[in-house]
Coordinates of C-alpha atoms in Angstrom, one line a residue:
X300 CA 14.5 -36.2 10.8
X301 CA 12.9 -33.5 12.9
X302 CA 15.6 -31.4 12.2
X303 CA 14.6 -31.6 8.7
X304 CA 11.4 -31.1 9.0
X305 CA 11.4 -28.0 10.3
X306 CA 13.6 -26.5 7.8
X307 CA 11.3 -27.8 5.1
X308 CA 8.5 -25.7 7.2
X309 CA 10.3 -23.1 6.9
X310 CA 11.0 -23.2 3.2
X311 CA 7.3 -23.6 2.8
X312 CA 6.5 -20.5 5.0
X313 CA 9.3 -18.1 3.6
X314 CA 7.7 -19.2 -0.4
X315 CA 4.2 -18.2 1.3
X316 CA 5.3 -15.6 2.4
X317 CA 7.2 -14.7 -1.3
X318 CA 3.7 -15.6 -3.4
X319 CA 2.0 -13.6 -1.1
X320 CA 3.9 -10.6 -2.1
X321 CA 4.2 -11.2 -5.4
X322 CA 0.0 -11.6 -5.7
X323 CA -0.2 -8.1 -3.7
X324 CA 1.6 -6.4 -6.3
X325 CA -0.5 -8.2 -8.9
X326 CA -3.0 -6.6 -7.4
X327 CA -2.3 -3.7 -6.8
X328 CA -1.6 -2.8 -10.4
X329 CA -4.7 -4.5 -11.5
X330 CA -6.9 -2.1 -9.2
X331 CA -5.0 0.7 -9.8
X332 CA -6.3 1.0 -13.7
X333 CA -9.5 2.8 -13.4
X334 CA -10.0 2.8 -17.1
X335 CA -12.5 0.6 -18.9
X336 CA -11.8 -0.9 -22.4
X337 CA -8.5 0.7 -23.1
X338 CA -7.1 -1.4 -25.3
X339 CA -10.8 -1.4 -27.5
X340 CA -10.7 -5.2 -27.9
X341 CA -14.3 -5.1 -27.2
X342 CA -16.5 -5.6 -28.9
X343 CA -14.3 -7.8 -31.2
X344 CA -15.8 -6.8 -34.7
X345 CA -15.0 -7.8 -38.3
X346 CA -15.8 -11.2 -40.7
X347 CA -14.6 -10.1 -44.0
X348 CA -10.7 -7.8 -44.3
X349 CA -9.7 -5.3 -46.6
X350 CA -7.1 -5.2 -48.9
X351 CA -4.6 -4.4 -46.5
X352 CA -5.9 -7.0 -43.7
X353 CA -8.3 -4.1 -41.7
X354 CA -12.0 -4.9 -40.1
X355 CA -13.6 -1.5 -40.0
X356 CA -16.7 -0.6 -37.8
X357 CA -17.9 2.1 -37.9
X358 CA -20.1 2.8 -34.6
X359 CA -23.0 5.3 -34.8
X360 CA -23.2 7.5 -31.5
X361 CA -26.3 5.4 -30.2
X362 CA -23.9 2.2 -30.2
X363 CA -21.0 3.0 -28.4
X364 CA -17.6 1.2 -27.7
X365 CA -18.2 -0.2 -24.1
X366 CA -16.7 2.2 -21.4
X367 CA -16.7 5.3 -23.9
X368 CA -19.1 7.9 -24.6
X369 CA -18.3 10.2 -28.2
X370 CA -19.0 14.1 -26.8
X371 CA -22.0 16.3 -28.5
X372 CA -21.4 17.3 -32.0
X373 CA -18.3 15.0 -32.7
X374 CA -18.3 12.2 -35.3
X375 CA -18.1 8.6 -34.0
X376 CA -14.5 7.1 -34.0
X377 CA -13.6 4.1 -36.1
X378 CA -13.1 0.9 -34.3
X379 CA -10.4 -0.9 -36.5
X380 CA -9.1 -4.7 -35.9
X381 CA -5.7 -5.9 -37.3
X382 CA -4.9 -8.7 -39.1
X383 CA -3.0 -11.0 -39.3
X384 CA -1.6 -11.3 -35.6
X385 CA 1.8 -10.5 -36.8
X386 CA 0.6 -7.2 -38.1
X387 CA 2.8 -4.1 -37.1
X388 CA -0.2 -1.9 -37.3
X389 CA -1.0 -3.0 -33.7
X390 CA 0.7 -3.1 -30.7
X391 CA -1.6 -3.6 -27.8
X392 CA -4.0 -6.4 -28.5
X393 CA -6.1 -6.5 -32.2
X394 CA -8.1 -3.5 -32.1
X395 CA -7.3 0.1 -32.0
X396 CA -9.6 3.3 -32.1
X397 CA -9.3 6.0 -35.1
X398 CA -10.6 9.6 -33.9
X399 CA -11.1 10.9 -36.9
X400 CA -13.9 9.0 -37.9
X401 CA -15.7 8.3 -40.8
X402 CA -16.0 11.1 -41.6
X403 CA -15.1 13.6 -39.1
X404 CA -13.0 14.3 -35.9
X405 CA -14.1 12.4 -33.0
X406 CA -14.1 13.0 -28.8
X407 CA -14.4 10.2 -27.1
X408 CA -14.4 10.2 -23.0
X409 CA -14.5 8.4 -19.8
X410 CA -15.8 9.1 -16.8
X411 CA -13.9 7.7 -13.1
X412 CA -14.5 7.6 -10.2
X413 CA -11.5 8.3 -7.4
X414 CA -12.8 6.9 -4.3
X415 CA -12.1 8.2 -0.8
X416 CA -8.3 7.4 0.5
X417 CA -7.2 6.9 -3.4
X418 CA -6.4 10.2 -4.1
X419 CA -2.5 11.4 -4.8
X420 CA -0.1 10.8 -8.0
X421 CA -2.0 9.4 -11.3
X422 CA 0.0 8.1 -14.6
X423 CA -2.2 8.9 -17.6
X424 CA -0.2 6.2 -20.2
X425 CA -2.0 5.4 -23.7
X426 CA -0.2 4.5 -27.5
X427 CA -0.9 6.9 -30.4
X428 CA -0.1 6.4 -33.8
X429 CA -1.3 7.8 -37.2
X430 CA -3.4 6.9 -40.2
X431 CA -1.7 8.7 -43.6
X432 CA -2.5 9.0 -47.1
X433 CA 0.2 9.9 -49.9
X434 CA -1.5 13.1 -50.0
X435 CA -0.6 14.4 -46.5
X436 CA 1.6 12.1 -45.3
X437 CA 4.2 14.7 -44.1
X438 CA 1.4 15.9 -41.3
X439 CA 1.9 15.3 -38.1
X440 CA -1.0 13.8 -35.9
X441 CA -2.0 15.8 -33.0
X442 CA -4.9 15.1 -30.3
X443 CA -5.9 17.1 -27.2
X444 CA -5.8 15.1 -24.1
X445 CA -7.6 16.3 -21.2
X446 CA -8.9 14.9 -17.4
X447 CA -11.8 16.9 -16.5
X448 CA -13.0 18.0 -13.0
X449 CA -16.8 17.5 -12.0
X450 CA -17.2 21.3 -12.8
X451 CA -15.4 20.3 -16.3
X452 CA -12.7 22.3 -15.5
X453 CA -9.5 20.8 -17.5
X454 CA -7.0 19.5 -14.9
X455 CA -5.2 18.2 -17.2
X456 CA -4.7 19.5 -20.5
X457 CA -2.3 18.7 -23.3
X458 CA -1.4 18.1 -27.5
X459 CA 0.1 14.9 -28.0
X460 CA 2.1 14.4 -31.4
X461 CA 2.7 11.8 -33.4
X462 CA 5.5 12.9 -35.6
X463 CA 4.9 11.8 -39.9
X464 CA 8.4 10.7 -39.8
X465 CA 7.3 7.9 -37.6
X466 CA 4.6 6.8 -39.8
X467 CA 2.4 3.8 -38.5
X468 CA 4.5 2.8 -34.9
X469 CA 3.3 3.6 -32.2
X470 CA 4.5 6.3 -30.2
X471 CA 4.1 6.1 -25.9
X472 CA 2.9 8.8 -23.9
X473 CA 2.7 9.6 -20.0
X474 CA 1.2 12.2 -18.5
X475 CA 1.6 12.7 -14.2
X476 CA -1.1 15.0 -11.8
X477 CA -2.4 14.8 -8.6
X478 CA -6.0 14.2 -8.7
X479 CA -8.0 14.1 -5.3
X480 CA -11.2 12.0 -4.5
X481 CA -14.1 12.9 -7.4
X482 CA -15.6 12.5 -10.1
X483 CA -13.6 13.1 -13.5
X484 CA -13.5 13.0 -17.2
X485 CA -11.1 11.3 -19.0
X486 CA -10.9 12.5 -23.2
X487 CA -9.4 12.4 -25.9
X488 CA -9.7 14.5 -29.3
X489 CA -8.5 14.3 -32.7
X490 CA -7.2 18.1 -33.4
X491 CA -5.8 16.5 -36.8
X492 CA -7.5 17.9 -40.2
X493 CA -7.5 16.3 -43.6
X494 CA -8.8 16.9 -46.6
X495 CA -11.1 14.8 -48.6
X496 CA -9.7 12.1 -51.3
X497 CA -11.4 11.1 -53.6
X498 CA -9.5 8.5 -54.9
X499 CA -9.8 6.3 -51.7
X500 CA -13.7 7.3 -51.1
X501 CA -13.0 9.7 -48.1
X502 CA -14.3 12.5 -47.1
X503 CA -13.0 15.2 -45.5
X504 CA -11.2 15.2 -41.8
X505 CA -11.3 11.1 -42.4
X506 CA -7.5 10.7 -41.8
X507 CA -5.9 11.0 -38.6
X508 CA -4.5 10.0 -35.4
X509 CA -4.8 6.5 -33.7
X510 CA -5.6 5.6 -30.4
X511 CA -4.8 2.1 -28.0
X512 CA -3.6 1.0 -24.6
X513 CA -4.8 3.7 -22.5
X514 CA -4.7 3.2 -18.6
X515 CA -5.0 5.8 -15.4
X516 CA -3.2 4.0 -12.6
X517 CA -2.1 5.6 -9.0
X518 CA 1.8 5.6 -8.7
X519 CA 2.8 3.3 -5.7
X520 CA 4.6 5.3 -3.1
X521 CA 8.2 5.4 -2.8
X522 CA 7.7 3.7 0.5
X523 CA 5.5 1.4 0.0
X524 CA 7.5 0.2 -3.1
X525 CA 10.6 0.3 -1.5
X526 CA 9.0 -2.4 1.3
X527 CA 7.6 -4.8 -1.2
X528 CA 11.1 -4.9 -3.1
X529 CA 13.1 -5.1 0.1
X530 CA 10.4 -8.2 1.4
X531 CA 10.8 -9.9 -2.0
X532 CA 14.5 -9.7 -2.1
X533 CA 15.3 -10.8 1.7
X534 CA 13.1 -13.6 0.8
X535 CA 15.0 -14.5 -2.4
X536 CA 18.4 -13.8 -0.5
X537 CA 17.2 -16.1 2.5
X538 CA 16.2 -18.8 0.1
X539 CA 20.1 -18.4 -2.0
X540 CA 21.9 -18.8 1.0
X541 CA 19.4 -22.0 2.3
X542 CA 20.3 -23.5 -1.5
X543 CA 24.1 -22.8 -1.1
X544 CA 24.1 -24.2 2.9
X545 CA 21.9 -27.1 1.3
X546 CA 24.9 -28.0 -1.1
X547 CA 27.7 -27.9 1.3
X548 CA 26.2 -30.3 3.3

């Protein structure tokens, strides 16, 4: 009975042990995103769809999308939600951000924060994906990406395409640099042009790329990876062979 006892101890300490790990790397890529509102779902707009299921809001520079600022002179972006939820106009949640606006190109931005003993390898991630009328719908979508230093230097700086071929998917992109402890910008900017059509009421520069799911999250170190993995999988191996001795007996 003792006996017993103690090996169900150490079951319980080993599976402890096991959520214990498993939480810390919950965590760790929680804390690691250090942007706000990403994936726009908020604020949650709409009451009344379109005709193809669309809840457009159109937000006016002095009411911004929480966590995002639109830059000086730029249009504000279109804040669109998706309906129904099996829509394949989405991909990351309801809501999505068009940055050419309504009418116009937009810049949006964000500004974080690296704290002291964060700095070292960043993944910039985020979705794009187009908006296309017959008339141009063999442009591509382009928009300038860019991380910022405090002295607004461009750390970062890149065009990211979304080919016309791959009409409304969503196309994944990931962008790697070393960023020390500061203060940066985070932006994005439709470089996509269109011209005005009349038949569906827009004006020009109102069609263009699509924006959703963007994160900024340090990349674990090799090491430290390689230890959590190695913890989790003696733990699972231990408890295998505890199963396997459990049936023989």
């Amino acid at each position: 009975m003792e006996h017993a006892l103690r090996r169900l101890t150490a079951m319980k300490s080993r599976w402890i042990t096991l959520l214990g790990l498993g939480f810390a790397l919950g965590q760790i890529a929680l804390a690691n995103n250090l942007i706000v509102n990403g994936s726009f779902e908020e604020p949650m707009i709409g009451s009344t769809p379109d005709d193809d299921g669309e809840f457009l809001g159109q937000f006016p520079i002095s009411t911004l999308i929480p966590g995002w600022s639109v830059a000086s002179g730029y249009a504000s972006p279109d804040l669109i939600r998706e309906e129904p939820t099996t829509s394949y106009y989405v991909v990351d949640g309801r809501q999505y951000v068009e940055l050419n606006g309504s009418p116009g190109k937009s810049r949006i931005y964000q500004t974080v924060t690296i704290t002291s003993g964060q700095g070292g390898l960043y993944r910039l991630k985020f979705l794009m994906s187009g908006s296309w009328h017959p008339g141009d719908a063999s442009n591509d979508r382009t928009m300038l990406v860019e991380i910022l230093d405090s002295s607004n230097n461009p750390v970062l700086s890149q065009t990211a395409t979304h080919p016309a071929a791959s009409g409304y998917t969503w196309t994944p992109f990931s962008y790697d640099i070393t960023l020390a402890p500061g203060t940066y910008i985070v932006a994005f900017e439709s470089t996509t042009s269109s011209p005005a059509y009349s038949d569906w009421g827009l004006a020009e520069d109102s069609v263009g790329a699509r924006l959703d799911g963007v994160s900024l999250e340090l990349v674990p170190e090799p090491m430290s990876s390689m230890i959590l993995g190695s913890g989790l999988a003696g733990l699972l191996a231990v408890r295998k062979r505890r199963r396997c001795s459990l049936k023989r007996q």
